[in-house]
PDB file of N, CA and C in Angstrom:
ATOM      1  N   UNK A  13      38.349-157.823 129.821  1.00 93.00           N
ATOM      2  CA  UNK A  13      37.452-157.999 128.697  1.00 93.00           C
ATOM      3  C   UNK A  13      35.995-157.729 129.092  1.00 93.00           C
ATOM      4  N   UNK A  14      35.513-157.862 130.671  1.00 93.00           N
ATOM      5  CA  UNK A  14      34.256-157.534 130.556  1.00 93.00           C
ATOM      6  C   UNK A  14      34.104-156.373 130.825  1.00 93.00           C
ATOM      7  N   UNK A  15      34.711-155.273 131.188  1.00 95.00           N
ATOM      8  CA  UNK A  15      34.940-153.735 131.372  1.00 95.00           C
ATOM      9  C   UNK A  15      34.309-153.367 129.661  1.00 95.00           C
ATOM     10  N   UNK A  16      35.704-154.080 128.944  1.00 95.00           N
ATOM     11  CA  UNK A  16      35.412-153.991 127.157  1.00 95.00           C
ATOM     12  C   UNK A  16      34.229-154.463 126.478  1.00 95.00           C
ATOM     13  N   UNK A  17      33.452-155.643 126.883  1.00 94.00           N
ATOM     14  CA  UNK A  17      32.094-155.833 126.609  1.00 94.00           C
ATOM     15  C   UNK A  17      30.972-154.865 127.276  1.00 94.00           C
ATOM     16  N   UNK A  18      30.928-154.271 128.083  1.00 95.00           N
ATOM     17  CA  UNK A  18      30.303-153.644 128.868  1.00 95.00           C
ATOM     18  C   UNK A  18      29.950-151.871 128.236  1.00 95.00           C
ATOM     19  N   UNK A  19      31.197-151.857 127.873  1.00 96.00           N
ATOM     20  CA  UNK A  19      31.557-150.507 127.279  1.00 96.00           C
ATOM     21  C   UNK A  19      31.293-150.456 125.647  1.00 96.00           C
ATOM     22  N   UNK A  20      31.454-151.583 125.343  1.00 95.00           N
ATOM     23  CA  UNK A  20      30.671-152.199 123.782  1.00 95.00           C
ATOM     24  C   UNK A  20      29.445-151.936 123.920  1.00 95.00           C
ATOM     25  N   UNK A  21      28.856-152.531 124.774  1.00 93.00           N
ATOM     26  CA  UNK A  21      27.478-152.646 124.634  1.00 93.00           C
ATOM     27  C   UNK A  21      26.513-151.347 124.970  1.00 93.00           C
ATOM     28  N   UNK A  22      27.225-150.465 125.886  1.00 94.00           N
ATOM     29  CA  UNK A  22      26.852-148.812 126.382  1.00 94.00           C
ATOM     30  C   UNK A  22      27.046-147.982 124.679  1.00 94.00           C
ATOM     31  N   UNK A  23      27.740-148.128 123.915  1.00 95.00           N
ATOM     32  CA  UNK A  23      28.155-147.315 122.567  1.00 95.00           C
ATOM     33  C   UNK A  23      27.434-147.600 122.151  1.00 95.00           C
ATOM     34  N   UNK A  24      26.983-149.178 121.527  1.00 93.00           N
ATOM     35  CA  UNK A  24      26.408-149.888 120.594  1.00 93.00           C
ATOM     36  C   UNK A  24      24.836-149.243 120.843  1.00 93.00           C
ATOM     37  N   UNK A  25      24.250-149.608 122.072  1.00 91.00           N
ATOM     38  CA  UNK A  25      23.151-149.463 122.618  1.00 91.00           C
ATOM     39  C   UNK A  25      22.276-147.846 122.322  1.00 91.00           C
ATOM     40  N   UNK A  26      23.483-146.940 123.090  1.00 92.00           N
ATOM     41  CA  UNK A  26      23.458-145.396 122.549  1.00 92.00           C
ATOM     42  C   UNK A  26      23.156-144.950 121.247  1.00 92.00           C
ATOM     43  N   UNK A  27      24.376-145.619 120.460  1.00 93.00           N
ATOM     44  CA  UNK A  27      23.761-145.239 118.814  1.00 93.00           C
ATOM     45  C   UNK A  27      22.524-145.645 118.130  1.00 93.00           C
ATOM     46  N   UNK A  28      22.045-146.928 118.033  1.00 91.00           N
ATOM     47  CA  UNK A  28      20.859-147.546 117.716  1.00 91.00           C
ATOM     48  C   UNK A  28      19.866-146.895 118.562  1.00 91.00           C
ATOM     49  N   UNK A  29      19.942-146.622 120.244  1.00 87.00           N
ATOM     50  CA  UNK A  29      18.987-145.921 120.616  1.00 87.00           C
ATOM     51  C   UNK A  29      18.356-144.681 119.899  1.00 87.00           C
ATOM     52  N   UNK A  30      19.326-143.964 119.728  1.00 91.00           N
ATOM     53  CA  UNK A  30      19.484-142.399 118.648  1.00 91.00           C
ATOM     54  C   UNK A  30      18.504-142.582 117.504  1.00 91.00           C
ATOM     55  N   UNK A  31      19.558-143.424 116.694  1.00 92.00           N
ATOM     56  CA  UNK A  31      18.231-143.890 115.702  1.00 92.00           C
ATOM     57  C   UNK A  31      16.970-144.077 115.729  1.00 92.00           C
ATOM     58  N   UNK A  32      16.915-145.234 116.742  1.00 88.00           N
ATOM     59  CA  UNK A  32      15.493-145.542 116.785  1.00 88.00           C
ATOM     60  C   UNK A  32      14.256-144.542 117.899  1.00 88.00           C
ATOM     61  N   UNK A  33      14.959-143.474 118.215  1.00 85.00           N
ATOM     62  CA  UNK A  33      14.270-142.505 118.343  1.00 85.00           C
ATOM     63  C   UNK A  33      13.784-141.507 117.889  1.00 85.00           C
ATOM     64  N   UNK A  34      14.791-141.451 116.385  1.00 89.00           N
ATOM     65  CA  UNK A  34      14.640-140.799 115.320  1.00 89.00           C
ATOM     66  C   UNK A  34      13.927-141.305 114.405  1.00 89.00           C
ATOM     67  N   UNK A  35      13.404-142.030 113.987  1.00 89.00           N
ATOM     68  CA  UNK A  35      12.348-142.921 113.431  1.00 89.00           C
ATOM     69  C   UNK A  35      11.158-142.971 114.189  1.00 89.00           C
ATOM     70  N   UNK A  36      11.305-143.158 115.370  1.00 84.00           N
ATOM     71  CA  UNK A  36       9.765-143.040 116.460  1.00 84.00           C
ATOM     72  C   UNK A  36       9.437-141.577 116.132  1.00 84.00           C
ATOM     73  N   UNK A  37      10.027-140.876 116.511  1.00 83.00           N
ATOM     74  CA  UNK A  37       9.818-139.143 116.230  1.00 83.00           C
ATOM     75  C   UNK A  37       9.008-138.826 114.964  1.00 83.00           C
ATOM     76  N   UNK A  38       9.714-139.497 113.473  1.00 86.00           N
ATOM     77  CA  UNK A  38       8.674-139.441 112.644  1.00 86.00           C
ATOM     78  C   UNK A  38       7.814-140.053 112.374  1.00 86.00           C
ATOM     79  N   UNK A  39       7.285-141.013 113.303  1.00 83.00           N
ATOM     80  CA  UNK A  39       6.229-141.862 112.820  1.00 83.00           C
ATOM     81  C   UNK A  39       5.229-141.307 113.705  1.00 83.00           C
ATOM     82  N   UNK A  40       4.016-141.089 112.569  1.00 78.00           N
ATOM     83  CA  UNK A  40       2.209-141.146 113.394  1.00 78.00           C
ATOM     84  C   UNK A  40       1.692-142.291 113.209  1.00 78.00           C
ATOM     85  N   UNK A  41       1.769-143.245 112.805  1.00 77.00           N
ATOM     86  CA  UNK A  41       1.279-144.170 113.794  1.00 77.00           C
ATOM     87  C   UNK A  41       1.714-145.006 114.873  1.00 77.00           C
ATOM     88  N   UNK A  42       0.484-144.907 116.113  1.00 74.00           N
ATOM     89  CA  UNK A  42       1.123-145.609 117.385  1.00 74.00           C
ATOM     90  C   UNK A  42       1.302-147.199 117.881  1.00 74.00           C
ATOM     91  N   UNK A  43       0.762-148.063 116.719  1.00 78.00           N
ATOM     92  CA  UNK A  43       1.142-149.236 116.703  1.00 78.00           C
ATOM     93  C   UNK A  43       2.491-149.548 116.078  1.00 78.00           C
ATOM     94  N   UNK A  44       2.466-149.027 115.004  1.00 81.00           N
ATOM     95  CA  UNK A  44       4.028-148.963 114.375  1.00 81.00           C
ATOM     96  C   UNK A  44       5.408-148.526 115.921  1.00 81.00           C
ATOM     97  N   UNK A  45       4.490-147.793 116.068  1.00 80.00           N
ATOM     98  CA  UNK A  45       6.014-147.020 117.222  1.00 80.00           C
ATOM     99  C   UNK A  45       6.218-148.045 118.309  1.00 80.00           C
ATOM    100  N   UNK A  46       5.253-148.809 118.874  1.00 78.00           N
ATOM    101  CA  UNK A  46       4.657-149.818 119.845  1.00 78.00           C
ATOM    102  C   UNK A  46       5.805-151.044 119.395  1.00 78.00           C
ATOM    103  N   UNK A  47       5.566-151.650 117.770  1.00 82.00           N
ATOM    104  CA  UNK A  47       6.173-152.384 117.507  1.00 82.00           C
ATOM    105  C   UNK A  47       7.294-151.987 117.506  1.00 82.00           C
ATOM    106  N   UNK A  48       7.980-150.579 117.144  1.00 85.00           N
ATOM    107  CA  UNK A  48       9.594-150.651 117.062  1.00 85.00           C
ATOM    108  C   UNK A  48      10.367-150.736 117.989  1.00 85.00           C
ATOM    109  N   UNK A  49       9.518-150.112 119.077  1.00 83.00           N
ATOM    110  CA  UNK A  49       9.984-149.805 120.829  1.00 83.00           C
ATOM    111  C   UNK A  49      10.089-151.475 121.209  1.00 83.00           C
ATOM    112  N   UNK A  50       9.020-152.467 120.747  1.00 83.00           N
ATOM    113  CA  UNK A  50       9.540-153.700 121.153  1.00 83.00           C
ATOM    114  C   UNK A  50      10.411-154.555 120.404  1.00 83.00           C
ATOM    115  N   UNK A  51      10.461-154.152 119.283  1.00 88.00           N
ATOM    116  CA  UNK A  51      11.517-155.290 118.378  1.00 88.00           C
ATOM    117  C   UNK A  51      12.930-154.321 118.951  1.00 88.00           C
ATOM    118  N   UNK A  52      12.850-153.119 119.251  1.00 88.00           N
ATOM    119  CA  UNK A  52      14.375-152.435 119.830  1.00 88.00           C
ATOM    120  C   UNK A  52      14.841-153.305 121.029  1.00 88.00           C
ATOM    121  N   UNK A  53      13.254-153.886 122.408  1.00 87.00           N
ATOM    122  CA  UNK A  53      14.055-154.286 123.391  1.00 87.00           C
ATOM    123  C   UNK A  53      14.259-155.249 123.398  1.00 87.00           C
ATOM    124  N   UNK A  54      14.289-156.199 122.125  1.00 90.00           N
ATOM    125  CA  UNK A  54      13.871-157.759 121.719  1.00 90.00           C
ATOM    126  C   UNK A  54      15.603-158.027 121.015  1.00 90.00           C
ATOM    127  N   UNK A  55      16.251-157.006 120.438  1.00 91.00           N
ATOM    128  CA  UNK A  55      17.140-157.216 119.770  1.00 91.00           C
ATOM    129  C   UNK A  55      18.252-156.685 120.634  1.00 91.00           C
ATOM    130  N   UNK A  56      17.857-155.617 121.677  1.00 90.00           N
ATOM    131  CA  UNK A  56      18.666-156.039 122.714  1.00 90.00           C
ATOM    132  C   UNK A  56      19.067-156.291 123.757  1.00 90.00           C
ATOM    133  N   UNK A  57      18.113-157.504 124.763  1.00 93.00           N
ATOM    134  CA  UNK A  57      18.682-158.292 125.287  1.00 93.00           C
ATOM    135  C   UNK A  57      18.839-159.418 124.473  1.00 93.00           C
ATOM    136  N   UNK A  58      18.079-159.844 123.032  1.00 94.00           N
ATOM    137  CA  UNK A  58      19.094-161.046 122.429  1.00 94.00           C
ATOM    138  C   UNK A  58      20.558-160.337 121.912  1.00 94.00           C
ATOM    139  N   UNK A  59      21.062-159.414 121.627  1.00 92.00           N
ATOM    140  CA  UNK A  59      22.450-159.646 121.613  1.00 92.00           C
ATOM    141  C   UNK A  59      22.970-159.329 123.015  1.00 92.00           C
ATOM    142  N   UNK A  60      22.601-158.846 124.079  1.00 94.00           N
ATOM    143  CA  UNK A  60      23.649-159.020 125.458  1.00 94.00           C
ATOM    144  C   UNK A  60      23.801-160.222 125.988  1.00 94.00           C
ATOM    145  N   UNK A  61      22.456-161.105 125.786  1.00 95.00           N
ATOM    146  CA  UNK A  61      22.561-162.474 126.893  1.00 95.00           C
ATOM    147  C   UNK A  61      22.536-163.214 125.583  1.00 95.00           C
ATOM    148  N   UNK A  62      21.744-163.521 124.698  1.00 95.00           N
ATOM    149  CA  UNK A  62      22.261-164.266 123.378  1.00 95.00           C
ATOM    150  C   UNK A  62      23.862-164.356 122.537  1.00 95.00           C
ATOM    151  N   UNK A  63      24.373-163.377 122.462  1.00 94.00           N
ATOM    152  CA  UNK A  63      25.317-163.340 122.289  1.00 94.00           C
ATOM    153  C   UNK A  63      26.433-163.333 123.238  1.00 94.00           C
ATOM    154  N   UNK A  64      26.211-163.094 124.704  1.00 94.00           N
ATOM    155  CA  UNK A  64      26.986-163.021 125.689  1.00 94.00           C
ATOM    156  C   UNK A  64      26.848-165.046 126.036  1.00 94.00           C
ATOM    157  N   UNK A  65      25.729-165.046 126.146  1.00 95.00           N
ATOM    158  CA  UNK A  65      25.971-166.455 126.091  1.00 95.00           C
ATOM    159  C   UNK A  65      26.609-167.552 125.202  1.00 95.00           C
ATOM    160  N   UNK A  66      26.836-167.219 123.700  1.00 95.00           N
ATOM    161  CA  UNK A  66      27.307-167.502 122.960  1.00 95.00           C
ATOM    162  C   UNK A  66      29.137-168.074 123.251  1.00 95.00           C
ATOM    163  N   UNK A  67      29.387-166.010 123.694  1.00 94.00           N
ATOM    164  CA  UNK A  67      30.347-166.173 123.922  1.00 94.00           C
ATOM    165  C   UNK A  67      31.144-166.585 125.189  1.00 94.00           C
ATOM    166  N   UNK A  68      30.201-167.067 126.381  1.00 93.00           N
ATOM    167  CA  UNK A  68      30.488-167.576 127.326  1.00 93.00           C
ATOM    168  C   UNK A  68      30.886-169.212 127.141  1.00 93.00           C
ATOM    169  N   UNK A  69      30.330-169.389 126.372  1.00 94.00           N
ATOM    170  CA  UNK A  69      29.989-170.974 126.188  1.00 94.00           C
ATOM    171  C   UNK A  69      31.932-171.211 125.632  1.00 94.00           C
ATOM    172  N   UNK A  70      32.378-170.458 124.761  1.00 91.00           N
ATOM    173  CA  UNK A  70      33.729-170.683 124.379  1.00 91.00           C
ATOM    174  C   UNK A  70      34.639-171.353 125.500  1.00 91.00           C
ATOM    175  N   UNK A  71      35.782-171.456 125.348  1.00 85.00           N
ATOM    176  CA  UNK A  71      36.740-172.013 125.594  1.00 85.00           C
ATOM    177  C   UNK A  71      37.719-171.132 126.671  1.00 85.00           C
ATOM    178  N   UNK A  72      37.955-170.300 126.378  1.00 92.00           N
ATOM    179  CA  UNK A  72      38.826-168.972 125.924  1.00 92.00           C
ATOM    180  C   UNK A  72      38.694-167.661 126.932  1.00 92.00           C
ATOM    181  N   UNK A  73      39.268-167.420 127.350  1.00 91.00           N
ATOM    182  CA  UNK A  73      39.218-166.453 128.686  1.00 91.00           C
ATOM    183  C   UNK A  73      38.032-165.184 128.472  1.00 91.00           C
ATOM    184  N   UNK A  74      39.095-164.288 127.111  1.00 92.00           N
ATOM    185  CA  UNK A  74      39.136-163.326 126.783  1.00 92.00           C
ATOM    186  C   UNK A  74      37.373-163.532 126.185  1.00 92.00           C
ATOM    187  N   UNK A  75      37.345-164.317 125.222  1.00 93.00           N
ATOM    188  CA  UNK A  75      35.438-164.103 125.129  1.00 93.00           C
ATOM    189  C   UNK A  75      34.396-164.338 126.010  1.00 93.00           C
ATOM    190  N   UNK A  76      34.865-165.323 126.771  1.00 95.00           N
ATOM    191  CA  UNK A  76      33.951-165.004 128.717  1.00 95.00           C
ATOM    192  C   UNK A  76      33.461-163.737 128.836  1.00 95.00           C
ATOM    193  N   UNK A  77      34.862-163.458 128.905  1.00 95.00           N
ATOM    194  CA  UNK A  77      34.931-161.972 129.788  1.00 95.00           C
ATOM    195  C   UNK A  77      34.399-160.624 128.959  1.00 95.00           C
ATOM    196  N   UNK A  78      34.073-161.112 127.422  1.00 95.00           N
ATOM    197  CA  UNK A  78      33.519-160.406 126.969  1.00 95.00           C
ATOM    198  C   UNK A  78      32.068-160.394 127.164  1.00 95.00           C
ATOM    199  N   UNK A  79      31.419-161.275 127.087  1.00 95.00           N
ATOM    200  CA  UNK A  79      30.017-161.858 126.848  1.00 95.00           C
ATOM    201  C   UNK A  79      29.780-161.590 128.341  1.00 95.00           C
ATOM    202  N   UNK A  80      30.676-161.751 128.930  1.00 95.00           N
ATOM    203  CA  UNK A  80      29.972-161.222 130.586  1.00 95.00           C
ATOM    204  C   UNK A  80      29.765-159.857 130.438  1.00 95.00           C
ATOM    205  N   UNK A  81      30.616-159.737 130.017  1.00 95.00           N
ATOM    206  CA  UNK A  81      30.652-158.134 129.836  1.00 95.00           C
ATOM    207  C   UNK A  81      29.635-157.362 129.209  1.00 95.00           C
ATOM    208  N   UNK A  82      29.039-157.997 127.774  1.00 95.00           N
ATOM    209  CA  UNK A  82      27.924-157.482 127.139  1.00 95.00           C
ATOM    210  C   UNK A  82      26.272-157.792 128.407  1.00 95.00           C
ATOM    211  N   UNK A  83      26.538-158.581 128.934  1.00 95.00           N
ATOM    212  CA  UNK A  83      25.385-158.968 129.790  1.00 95.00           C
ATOM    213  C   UNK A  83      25.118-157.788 130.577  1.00 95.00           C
ATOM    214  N   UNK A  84      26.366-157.708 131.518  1.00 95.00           N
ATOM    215  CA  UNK A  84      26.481-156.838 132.769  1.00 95.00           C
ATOM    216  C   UNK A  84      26.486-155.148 131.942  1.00 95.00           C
ATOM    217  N   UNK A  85      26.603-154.808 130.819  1.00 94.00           N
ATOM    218  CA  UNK A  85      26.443-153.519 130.340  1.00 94.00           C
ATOM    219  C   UNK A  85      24.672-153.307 130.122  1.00 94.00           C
ATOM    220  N   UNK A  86      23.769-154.284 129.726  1.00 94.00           N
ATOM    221  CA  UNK A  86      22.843-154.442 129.484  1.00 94.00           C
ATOM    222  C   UNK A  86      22.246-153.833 130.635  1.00 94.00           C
ATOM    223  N   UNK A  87      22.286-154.514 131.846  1.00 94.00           N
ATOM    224  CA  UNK A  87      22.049-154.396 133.235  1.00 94.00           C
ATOM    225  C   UNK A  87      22.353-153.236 133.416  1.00 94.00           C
ATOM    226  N   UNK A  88      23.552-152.438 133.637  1.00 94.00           N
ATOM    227  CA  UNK A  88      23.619-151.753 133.936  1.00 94.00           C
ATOM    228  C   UNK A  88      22.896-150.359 133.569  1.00 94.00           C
ATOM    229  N   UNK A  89      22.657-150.312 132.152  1.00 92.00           N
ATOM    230  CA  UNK A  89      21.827-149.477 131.115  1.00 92.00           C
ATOM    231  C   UNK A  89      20.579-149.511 131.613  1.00 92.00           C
ATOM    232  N   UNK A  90      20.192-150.644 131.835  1.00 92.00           N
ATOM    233  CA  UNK A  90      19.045-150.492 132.308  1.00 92.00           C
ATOM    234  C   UNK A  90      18.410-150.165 133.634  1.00 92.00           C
ATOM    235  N   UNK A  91      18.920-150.864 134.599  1.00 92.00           N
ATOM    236  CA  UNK A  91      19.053-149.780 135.973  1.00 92.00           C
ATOM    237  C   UNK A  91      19.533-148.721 136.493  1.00 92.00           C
ATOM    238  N   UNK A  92      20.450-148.116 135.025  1.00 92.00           N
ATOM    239  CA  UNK A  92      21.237-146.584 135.534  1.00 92.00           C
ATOM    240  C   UNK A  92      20.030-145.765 134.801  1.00 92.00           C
ATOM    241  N   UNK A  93      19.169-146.186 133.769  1.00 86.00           N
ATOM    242  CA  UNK A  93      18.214-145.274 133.081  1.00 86.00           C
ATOM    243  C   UNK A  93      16.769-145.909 132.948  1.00 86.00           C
ATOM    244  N   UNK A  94      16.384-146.434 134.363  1.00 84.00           N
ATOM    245  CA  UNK A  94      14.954-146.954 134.970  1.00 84.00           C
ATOM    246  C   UNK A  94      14.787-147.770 133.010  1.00 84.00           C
ATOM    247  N   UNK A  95      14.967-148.473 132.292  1.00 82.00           N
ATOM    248  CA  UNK A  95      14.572-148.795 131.619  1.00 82.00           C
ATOM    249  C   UNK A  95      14.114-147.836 130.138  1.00 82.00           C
ATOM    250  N   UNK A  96      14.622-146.716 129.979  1.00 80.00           N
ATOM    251  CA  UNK A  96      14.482-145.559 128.681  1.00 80.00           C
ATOM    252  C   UNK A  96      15.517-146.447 127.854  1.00 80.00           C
ATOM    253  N   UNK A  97      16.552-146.363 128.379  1.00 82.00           N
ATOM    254  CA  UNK A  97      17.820-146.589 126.869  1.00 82.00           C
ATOM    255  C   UNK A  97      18.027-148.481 126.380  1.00 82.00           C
ATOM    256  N   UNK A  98      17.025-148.682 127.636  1.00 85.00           N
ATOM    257  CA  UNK A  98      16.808-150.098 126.380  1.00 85.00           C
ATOM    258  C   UNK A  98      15.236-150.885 126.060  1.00 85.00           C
ATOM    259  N   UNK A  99      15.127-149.886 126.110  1.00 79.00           N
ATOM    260  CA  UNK A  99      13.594-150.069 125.578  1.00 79.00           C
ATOM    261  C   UNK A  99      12.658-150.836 125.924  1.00 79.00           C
ATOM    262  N   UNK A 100      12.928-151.252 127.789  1.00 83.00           N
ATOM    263  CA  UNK A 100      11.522-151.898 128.360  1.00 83.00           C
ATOM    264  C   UNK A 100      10.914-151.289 129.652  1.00 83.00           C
ATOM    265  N   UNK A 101      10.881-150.005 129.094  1.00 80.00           N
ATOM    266  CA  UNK A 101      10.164-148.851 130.010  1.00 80.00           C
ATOM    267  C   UNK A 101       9.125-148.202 128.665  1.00 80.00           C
ATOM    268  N   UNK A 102       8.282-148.657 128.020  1.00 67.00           N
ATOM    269  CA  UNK A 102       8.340-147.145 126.624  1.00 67.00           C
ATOM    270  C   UNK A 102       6.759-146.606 127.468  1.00 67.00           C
ATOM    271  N   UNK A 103       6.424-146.440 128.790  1.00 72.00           N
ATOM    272  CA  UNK A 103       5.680-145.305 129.167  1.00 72.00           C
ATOM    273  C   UNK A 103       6.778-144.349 129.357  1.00 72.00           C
ATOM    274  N   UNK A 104       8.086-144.821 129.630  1.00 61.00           N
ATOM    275  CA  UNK A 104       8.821-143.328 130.004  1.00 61.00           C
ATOM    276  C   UNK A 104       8.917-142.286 128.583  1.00 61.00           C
ATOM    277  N   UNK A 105       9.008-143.530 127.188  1.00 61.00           N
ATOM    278  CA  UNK A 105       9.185-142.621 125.850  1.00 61.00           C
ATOM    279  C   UNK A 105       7.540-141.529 125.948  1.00 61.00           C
ATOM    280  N   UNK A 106       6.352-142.184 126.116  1.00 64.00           N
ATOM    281  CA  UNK A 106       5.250-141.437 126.001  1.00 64.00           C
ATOM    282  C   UNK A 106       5.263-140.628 127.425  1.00 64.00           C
ATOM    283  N   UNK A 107       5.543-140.521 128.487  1.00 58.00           N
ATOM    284  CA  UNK A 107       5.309-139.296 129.196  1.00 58.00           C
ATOM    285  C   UNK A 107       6.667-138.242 128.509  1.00 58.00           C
ATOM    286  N   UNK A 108       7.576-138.719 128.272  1.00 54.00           N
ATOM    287  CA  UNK A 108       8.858-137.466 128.181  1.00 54.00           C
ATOM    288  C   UNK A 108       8.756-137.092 126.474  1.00 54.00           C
ATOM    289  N   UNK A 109       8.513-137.786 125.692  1.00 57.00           N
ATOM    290  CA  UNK A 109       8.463-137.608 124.521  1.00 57.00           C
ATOM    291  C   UNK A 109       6.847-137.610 123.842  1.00 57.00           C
ATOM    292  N   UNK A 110       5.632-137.577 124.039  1.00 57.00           N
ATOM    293  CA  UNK A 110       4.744-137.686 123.446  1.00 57.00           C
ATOM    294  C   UNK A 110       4.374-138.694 122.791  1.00 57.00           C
ATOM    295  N   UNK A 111       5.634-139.216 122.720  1.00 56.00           N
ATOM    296  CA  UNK A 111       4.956-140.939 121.145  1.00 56.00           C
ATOM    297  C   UNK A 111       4.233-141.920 121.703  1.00 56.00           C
ATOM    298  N   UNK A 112       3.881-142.829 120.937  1.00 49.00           N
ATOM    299  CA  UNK A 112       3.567-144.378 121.381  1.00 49.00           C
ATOM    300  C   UNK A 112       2.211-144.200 122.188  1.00 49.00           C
ATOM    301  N   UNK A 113       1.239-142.870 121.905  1.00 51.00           N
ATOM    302  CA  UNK A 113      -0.072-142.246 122.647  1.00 51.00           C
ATOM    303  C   UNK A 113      -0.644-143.480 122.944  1.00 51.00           C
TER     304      UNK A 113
END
C-alpha cells in the first residue's frame, strides 16, 4: 500500500502540477503567480503529511501503508526534481520558465 500511496501521489501531483502551470503561463501578474506557486505547495504537503497522517492514525494496515506512502511520494518528488514539481523551489519556475519576475 505504500508503493500505491506513493504512486498516487506522483499522478495526482503531475496533473495539478500541469494545470497549475497552465494558469501561471497565463497570468501577468507576478503577485498573483507568487500566490498560486504557494497555495500549490501549501495544498501539497497538507494532503501528503495531512492526509497521510490522517491515515496513519487508523487502525488498519492497508491505510498506514497508504498515508506512508503519500508522505514518502511527496519526498521523493521533491528530491528527484530539486523542488520544481512541488512547488517549493519557484526560482526554478522563474529561471526555466520566465514567470513569477
Amino acid at each position: 500500500m505504500a508503493l500505491a500511496g506513493a504512486m498516487a501521489f506522483i499522478v495526482v501531483n503531475a496533473i495539478a502540477g500541469f494545470i497549475v502551470v497552465m494558469v501561471v503561463a497565463s497570468i501577468n501578474d507576478d503577485t498573483a503567480t507568487r500566490v498560486l506557486f504557494g497555495l500549490t505547495a501549501l495544498a501539497g504537503v497538507a494532503t501528503a503529511f495531512g492526509g497521510g497522517w490522517l491515515l496513519i492514525r487508523r487502525k488498519r494496515p492497508a491505510p498506514k501503508g497508504f498515508g506512508m506512502g503519500l508522505m514518502i511520494g511527496w519526498s521523493l518528488v521533491t528530491v528527484f526534481t530539486a523542488g520544481l514539481c512541488t512547488a517549493i523551489n519557484p526560482e526554478l519556475y522563474t529561471g526555466m520558465f520566465g514567470m513569477a519576475r
